[in-house]
mmCIF file of C-alpha atoms in Angstrom:
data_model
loop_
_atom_site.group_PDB
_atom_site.id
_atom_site.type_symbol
_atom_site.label_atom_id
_atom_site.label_comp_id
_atom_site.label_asym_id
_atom_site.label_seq_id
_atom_site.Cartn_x
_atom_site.Cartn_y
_atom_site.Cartn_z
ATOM 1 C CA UNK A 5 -14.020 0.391 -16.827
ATOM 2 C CA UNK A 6 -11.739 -3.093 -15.523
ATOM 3 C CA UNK A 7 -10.918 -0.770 -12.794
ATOM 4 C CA UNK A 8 -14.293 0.550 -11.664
ATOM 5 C CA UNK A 9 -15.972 -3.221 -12.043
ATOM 6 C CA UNK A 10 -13.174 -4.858 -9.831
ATOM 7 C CA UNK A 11 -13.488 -2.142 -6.862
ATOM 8 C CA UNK A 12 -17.874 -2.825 -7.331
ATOM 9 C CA UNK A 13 -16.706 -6.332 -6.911
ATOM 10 C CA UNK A 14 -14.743 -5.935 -3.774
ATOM 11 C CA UNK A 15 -16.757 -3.017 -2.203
ATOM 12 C CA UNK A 16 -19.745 -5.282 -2.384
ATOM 13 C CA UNK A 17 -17.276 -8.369 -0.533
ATOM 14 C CA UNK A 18 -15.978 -5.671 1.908
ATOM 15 C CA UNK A 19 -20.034 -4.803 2.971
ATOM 16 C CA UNK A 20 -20.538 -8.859 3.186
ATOM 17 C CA UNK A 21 -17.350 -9.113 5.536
ATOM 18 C CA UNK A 22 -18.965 -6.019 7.913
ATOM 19 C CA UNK A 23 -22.497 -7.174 7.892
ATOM 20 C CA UNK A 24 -20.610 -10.537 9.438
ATOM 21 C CA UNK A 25 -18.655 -8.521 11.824
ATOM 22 C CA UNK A 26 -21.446 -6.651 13.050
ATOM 23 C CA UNK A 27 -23.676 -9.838 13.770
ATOM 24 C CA UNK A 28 -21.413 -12.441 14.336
ATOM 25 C CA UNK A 29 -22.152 -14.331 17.456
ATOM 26 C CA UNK A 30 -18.407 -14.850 18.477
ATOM 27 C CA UNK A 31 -15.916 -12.327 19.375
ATOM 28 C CA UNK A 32 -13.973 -14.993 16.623
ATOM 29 C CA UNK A 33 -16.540 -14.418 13.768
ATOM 30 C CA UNK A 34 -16.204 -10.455 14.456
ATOM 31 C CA UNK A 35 -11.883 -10.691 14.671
ATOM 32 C CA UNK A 36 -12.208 -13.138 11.208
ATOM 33 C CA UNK A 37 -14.072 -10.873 9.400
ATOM 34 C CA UNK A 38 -12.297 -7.536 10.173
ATOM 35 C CA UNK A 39 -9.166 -9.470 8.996
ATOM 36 C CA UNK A 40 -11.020 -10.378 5.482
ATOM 37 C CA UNK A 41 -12.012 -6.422 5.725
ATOM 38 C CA UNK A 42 -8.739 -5.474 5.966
ATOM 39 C CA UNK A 43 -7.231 -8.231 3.530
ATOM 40 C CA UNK A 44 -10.171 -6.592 0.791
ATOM 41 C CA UNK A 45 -9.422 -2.820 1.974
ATOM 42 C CA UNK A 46 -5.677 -3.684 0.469
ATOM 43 C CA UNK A 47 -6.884 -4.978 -2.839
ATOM 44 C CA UNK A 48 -9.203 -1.986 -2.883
ATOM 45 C CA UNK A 49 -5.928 0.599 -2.241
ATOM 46 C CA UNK A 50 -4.289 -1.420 -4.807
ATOM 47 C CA UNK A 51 -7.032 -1.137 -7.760
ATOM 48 C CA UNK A 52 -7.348 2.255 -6.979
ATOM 49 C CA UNK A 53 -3.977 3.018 -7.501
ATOM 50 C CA UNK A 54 -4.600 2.329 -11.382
ATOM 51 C CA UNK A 55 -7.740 3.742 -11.546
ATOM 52 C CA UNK A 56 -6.539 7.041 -10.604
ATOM 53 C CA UNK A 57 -3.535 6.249 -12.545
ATOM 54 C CA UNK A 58 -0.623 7.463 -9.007
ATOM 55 C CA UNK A 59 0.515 3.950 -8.256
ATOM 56 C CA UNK A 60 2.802 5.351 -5.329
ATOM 57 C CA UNK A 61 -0.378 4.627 -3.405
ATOM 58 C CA UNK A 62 0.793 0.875 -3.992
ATOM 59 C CA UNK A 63 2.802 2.162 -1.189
ATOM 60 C CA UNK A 64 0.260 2.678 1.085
ATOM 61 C CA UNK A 65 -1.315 -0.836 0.150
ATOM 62 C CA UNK A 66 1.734 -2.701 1.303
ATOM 63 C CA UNK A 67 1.719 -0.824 4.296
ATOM 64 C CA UNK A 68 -1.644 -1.369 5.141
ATOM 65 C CA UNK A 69 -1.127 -5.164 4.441
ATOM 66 C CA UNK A 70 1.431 -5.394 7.468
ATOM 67 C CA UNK A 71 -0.841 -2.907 10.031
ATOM 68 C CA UNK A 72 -3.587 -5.659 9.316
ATOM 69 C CA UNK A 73 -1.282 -8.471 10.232
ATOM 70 C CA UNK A 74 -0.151 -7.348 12.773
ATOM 71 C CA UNK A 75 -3.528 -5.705 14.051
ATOM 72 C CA UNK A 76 -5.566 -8.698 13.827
ATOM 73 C CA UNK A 77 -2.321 -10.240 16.178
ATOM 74 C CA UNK A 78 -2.628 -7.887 18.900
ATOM 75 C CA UNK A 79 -6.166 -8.319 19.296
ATOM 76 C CA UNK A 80 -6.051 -11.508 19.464
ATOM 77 C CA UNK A 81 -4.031 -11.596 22.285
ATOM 78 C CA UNK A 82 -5.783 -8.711 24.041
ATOM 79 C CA UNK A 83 -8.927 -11.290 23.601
ATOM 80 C CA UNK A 84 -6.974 -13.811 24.768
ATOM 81 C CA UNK A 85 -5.376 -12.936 27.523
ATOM 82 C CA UNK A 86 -6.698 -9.832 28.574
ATOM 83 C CA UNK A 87 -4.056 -7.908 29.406
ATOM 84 C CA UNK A 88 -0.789 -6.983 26.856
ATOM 85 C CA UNK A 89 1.705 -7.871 29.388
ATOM 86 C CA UNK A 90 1.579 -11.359 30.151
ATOM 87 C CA UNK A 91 4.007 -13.218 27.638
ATOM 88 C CA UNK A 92 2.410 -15.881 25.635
ATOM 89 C CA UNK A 93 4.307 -18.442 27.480
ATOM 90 C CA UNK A 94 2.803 -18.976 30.333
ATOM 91 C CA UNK A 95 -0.234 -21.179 30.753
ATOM 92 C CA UNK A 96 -3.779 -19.891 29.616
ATOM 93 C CA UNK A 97 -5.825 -21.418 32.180
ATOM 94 C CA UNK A 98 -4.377 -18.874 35.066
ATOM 95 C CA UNK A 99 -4.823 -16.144 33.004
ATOM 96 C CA UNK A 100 -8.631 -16.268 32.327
ATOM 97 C CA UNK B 17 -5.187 -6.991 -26.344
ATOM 98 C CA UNK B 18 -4.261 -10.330 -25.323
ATOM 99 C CA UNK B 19 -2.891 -8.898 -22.075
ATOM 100 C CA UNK B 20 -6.330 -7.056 -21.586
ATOM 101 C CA UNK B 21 -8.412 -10.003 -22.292
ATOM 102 C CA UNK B 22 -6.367 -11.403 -19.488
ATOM 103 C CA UNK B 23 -6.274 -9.155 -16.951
ATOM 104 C CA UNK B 24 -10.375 -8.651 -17.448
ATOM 105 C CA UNK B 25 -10.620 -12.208 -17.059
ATOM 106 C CA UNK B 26 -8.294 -12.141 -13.682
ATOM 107 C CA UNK B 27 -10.252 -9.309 -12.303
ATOM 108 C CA UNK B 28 -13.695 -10.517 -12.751
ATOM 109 C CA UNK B 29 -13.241 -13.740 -11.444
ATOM 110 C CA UNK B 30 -11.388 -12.655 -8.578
ATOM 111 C CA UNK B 31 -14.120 -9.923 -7.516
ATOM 112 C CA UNK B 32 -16.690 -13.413 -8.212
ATOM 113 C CA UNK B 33 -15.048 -15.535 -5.866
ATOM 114 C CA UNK B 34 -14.794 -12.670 -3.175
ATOM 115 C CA UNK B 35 -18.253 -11.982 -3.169
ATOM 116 C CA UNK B 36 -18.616 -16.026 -3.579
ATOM 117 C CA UNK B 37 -16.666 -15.469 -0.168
ATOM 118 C CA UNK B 38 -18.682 -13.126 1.695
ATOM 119 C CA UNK B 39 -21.407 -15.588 0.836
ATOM 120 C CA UNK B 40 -20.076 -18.091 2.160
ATOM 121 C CA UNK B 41 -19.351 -15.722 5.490
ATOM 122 C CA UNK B 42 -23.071 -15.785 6.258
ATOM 123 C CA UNK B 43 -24.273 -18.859 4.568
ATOM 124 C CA UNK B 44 -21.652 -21.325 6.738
ATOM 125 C CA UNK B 45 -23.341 -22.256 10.357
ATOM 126 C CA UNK B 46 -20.384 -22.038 12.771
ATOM 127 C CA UNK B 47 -17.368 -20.205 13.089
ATOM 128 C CA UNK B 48 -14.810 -22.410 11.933
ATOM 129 C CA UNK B 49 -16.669 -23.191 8.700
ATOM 130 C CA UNK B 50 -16.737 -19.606 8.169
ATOM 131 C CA UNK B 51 -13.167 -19.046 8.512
ATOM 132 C CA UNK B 52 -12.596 -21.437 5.048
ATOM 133 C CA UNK B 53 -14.563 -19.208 3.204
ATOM 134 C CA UNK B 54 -12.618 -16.412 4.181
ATOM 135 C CA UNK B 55 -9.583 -18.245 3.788
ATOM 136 C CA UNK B 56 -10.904 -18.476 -0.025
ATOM 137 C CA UNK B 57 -11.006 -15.102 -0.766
ATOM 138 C CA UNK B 58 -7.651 -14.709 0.887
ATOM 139 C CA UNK B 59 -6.017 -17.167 -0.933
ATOM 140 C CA UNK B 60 -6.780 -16.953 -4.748
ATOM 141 C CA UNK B 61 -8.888 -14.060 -4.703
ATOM 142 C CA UNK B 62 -6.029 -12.081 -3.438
ATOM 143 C CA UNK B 63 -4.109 -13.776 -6.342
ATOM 144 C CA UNK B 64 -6.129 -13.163 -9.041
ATOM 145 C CA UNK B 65 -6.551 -9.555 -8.499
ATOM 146 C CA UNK B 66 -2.939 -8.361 -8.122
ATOM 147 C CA UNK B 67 -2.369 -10.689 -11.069
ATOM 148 C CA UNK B 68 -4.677 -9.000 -13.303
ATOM 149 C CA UNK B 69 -3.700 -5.430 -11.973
ATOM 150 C CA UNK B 70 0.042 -6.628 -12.497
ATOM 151 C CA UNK B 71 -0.685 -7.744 -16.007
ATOM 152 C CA UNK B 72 -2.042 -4.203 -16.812
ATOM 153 C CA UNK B 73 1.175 -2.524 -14.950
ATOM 154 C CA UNK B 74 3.970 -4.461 -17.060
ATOM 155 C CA UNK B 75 7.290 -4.470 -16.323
ATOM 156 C CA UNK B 76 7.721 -1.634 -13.766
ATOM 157 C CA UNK B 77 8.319 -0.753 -10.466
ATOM 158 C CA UNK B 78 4.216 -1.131 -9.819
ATOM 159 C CA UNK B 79 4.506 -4.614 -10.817
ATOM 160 C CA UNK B 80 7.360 -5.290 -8.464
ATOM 161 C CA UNK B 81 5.208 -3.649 -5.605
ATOM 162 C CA UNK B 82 2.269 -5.395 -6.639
ATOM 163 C CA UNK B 83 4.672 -8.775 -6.394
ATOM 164 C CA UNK B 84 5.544 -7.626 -2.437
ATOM 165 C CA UNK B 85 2.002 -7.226 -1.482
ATOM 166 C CA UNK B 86 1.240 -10.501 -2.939
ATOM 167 C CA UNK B 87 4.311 -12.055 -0.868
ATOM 168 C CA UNK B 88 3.169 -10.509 2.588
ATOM 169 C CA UNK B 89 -0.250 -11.542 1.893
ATOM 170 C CA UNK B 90 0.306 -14.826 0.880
ATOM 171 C CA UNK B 91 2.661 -15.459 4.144
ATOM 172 C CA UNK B 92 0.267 -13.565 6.786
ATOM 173 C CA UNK B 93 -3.256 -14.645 5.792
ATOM 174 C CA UNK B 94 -2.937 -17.871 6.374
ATOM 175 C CA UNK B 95 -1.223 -17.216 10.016
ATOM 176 C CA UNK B 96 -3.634 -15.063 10.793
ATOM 177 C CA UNK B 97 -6.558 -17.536 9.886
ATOM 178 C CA UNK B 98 -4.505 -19.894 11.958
ATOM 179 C CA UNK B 99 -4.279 -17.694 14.960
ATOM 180 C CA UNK B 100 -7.777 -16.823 15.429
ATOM 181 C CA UNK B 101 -8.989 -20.601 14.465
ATOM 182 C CA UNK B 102 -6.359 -21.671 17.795
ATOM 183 C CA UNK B 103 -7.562 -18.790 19.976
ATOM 184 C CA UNK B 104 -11.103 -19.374 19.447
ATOM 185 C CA UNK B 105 -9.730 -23.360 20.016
ATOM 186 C CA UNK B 106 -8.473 -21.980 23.365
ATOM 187 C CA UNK B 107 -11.246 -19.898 24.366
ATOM 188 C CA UNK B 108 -13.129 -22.933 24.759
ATOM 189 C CA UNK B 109 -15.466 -22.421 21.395
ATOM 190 C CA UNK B 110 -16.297 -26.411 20.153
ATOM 191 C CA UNK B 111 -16.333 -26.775 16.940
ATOM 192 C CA UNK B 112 -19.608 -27.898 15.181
ATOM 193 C CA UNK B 113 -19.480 -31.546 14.244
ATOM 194 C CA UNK B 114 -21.450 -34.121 12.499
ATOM 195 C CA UNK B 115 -23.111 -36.780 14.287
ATOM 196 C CA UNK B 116 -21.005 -39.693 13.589
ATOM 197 C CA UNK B 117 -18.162 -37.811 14.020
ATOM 198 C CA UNK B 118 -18.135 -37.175 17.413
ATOM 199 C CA UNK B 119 -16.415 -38.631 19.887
ATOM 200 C CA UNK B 120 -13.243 -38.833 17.180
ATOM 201 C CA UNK B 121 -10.887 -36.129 17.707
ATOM 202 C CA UNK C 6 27.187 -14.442 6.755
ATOM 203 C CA UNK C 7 23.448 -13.990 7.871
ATOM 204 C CA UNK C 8 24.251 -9.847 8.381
ATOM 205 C CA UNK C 9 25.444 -9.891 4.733
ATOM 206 C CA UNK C 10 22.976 -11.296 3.005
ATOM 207 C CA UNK C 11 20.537 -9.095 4.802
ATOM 208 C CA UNK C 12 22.511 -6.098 4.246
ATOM 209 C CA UNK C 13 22.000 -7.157 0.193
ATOM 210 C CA UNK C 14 18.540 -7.890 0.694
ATOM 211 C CA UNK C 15 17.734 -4.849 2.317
ATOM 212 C CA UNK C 16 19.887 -2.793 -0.533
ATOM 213 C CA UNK C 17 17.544 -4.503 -2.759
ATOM 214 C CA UNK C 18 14.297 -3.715 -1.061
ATOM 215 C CA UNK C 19 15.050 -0.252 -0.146
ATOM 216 C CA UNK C 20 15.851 0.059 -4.083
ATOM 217 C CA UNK C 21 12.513 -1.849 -5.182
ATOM 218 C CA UNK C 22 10.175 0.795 -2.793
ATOM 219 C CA UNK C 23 12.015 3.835 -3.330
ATOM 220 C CA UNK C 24 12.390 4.001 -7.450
ATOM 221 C CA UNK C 25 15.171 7.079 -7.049
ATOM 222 C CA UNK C 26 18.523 6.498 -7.862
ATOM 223 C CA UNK C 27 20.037 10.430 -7.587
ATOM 224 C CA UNK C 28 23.358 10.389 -5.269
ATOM 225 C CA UNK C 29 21.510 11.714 -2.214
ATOM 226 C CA UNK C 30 18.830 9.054 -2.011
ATOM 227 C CA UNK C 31 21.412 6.687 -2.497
ATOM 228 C CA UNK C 32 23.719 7.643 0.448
ATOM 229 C CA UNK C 33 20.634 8.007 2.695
ATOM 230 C CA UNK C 34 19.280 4.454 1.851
ATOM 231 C CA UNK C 35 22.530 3.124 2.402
ATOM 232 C CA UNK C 36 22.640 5.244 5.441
ATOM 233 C CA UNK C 37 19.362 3.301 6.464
ATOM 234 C CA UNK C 38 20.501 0.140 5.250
ATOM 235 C CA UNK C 39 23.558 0.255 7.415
ATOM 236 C CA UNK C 40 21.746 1.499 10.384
ATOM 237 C CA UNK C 41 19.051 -1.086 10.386
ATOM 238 C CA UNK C 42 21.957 -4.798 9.925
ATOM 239 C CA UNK C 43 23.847 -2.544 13.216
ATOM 240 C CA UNK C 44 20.596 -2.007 15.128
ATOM 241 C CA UNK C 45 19.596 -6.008 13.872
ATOM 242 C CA UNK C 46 23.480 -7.317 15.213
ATOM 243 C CA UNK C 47 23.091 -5.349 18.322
ATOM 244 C CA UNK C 48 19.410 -6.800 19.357
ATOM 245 C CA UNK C 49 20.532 -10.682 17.973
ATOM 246 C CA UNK C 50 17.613 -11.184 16.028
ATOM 247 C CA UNK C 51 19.845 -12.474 12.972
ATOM 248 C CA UNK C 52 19.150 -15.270 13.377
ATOM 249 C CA UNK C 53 19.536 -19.166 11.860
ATOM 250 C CA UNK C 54 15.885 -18.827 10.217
ATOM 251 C CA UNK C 55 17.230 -16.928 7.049
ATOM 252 C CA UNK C 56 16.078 -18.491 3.614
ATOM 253 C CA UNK C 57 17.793 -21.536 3.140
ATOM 254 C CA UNK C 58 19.214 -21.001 -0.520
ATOM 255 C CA UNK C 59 20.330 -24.709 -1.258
ATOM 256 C CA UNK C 60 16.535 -25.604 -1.261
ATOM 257 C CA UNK C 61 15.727 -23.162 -3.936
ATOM 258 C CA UNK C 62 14.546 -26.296 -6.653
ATOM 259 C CA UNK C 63 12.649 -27.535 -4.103
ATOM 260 C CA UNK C 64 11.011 -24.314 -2.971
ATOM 261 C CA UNK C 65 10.203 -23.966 -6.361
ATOM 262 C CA UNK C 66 8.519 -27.031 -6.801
ATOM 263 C CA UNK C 67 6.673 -27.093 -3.818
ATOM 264 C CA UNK C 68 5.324 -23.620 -4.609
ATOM 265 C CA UNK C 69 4.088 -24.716 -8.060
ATOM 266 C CA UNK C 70 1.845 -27.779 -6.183
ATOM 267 C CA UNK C 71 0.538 -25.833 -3.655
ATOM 268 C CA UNK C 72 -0.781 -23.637 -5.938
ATOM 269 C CA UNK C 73 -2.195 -26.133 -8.094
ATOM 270 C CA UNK C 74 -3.663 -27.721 -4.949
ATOM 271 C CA UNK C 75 -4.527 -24.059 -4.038
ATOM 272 C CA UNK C 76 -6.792 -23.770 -7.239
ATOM 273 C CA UNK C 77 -8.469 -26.924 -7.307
ATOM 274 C CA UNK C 78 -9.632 -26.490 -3.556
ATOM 275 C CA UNK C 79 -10.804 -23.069 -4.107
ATOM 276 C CA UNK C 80 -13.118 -24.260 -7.147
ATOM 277 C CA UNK C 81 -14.454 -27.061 -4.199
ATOM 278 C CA UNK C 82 -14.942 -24.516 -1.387
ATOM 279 C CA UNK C 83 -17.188 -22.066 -3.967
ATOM 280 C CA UNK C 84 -19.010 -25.458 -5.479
ATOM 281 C CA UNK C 85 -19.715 -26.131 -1.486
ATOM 282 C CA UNK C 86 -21.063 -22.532 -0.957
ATOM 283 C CA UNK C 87 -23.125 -21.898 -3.943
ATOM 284 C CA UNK C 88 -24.772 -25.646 -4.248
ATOM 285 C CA UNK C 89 -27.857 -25.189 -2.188
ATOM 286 C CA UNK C 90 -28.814 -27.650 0.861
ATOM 287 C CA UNK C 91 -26.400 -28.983 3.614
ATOM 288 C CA UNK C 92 -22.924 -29.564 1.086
ATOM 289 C CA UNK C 93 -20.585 -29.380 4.285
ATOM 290 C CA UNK C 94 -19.905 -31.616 7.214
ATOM 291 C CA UNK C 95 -17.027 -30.034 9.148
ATOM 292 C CA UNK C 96 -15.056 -31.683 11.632
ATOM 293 C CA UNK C 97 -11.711 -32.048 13.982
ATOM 294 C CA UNK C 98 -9.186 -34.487 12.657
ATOM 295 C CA UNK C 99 -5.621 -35.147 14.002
ATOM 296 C CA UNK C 100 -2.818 -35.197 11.057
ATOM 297 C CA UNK C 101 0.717 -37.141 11.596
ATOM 298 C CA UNK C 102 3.317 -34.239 11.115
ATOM 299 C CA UNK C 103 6.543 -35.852 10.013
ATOM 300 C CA UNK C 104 8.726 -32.724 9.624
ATOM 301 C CA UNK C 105 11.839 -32.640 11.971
ATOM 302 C CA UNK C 106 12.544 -28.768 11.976
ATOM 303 C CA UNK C 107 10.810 -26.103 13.220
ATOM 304 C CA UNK C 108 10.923 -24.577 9.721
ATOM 305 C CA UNK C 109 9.377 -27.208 7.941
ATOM 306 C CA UNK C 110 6.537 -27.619 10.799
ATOM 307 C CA UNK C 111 5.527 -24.269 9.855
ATOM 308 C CA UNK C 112 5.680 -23.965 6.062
ATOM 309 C CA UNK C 113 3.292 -27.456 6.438
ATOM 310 C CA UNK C 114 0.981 -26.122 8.567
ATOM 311 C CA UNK C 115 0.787 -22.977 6.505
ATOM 312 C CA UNK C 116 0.210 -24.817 3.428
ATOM 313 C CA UNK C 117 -2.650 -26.657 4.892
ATOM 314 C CA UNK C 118 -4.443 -23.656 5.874
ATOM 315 C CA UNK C 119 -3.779 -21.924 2.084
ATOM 316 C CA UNK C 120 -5.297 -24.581 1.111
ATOM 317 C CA UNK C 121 -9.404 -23.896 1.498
ATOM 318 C CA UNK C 122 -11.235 -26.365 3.176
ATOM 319 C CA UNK C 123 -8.877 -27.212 5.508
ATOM 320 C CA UNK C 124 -7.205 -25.053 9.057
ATOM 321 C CA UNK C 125 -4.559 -25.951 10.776
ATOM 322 C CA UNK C 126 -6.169 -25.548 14.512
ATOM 323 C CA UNK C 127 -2.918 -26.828 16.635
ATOM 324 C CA UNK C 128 0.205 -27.572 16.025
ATOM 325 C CA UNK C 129 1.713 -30.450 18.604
ATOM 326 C CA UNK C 130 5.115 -31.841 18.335
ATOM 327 C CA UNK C 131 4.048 -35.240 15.952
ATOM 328 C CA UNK C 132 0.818 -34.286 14.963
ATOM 329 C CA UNK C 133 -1.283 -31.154 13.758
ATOM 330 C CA UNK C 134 -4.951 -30.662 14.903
ATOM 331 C CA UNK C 135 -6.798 -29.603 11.363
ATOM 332 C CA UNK C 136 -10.259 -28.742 11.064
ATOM 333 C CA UNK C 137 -11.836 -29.756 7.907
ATOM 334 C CA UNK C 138 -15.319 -28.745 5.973
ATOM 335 C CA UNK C 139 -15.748 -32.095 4.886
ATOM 336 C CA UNK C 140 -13.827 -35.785 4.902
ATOM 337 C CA UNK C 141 -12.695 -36.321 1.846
ATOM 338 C CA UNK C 142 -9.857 -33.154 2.234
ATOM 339 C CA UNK C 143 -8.979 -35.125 5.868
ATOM 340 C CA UNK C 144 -8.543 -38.177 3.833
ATOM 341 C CA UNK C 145 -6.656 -36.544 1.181
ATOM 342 C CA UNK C 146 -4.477 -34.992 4.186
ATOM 343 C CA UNK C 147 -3.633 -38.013 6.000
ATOM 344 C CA UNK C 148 -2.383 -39.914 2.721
ATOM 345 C CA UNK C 149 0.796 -37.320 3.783
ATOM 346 C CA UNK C 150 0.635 -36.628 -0.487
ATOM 347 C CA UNK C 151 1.214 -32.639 0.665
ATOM 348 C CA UNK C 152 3.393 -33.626 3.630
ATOM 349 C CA UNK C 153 6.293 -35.152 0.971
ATOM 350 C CA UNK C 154 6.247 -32.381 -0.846
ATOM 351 C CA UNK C 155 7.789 -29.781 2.074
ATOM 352 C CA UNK C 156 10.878 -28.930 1.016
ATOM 353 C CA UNK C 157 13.084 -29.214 4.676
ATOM 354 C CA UNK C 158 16.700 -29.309 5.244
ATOM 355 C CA UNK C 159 17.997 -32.992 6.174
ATOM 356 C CA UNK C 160 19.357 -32.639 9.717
ATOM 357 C CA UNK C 161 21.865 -35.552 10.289
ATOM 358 C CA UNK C 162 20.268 -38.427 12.390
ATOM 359 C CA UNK C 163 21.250 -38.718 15.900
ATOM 360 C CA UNK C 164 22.158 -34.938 16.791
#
């Protein structure tokens, strides 16, 4: 019953977070929200690991936590700079 | 009992300040007020839930796990917030400001 | 120094996610373990950023006001989204940064965007660009109240 209202609770802030990435005006708002997605889709592994009771899938959870990280990371740079070979070094203004 | 009571309490108000969150992700105007309210959820909602979910675990290995996710979350959300907030700074998106404000900063 | 205290530390996290302790599973973690502080000397990423254990206290008393400060700017964030009208009036503010080490730059600038309300935009070398939802956190900010609290190794003056 704790279990089933808590994953309501963050299935209904996970739809929130997508509506905003689908009509955010920015490529920003769209990268933000994904990253609140995919802070909300760990919480979500995580109550579901008691809820069915096999809390190796805590496993899973921490994993996920890290591919978010460093997803939201490499995206960002792809939006910044374009490309994924330039280093971050150099100046943005010659890469744009 | 008492731990129930607890972790119910934990729960609940952590799933109320998410969706306070994603609220607050369309009722802010601009981009950058946005990104506060998701840093709220990150922050304490984040918190609240593994603490409630730890509370129900005990003292086991879950508990320890739960304690890891809480440590990578709590040191990557906020430099992920900060990475977006100084690429969209970069990519030349201004910031919405009050009237008397601008000019300052 | 650094390679044994990550060769511990890894011991202990490959023990924490695994849960088996049978004599196989053993010699292969410690198989990984060993594998991962060679591969770690051999690329030089062991570096002088480890966790700096004589600042434990302070660690420990930072940790307990930021999350104070944590809470009470959470409750302010939600009051500013559920109040109806216009409760926000965000704007750019530049904050003095008095840390010296890299370290300490970055566990400030992290705490200020855990805290809600406020985002560290930039970081310069004496001051950190913050964007704010209203002026009262900026003013709360620049009295440096957060900024004392950092716990930062004392580098000797003049080096």
């Amino acid at each position: 019953m704790m279990f089933t209202v808590a994953m309501l609770a963050i299935l209904i802030t996970m739809g929130l977070a997508l509506a905003r990435a689908l009509l955010g005006p920015t490529v920003y708002d769209r990268i933000a929200a994904v990253n609140m997605f995919g802070t909300k889709t760990v919480l979500l592994i995580a109550v579901f690991a008691f809820l069915s009771g096999r809390t190796d899938l805590l496993d899973i959870a921490i994993i996920y936590a890290l591919i978010n990280f460093i997803g939201v990371i490499a995206v960002l740079k792809l939006v910044e700079q374009g490309n994924f070979h330039t280093d971050g070094n150099n100046d943005k203004a010659d890469t744009k | 009992m008492i731990t129930d009571v607890l972790s119910w309490f934990c729960l609940v108000s952590g799933g109320l300040l998410g969706v306070v969150g994603g609220i607050g992700m369309h009722r802010f105007p601009d981009f950058y007020s946005r990104l506060h309210a998701a840093g709220t959820t990150d922050t304490l909602c984040a918190a609240l839930f593994l603490l409630g979910l730890g509370l129900q675990a005990g003292l086991s290995l879950a508990s320890a796990k739960l304690a890891l996710i809480f440590v990578f979350l709590f040191f990557t959300s906020p430099t992920a917030s900060h990475s977006v907030a100084n690429a969209a700074l970069h990519g030349g998106l201004k910031p919405l400001q009050d009237e008397h404000n601008k000019g300052d900063a | 120094m650094k390679s044994v205290s990550l060769f511990i530390l890894s011991c202990l996290l490959w023990l924490l996610l695994s849960g088996h302790f049978e004599v196989l599973m053993l010699a292969l973690g410690l198989a990984s373990v060993i594998l991962t502080v060679f591969l770690s000397l051999r690329m030089n990423i062991v570096d002088h950023e480890s966790y700096p254990i004589n600042l434990t206290f302070k660690v420990l008393r930072f940790f307990i006001f930021l999350w104070r400060e944590i809470i009470l700017a959470n409750i302010d964030v939600v009051v500013r989204i559920l109040k109806p009208g216009k409760t926000i009036s965000p704007r750019l503010a530049n904050v003095p940064l008095p840390q010296k080490t890299d370290l300490g730059r970055v566990i400030y600038a992290n705490a200020i965007t855990l805290t809600p309300g406020t985002v560290s935009v930039q970081l310069d070398k004496e001051t950190v660009a913050v964007h704010a939802l209203a002026q009262e956190t900026v003013d709360d900010l620049q009295t440096g109240r957060m900024a004392k609290m950092v716990p930062e190794e004392q580098k000797d003056i003049g080096k």
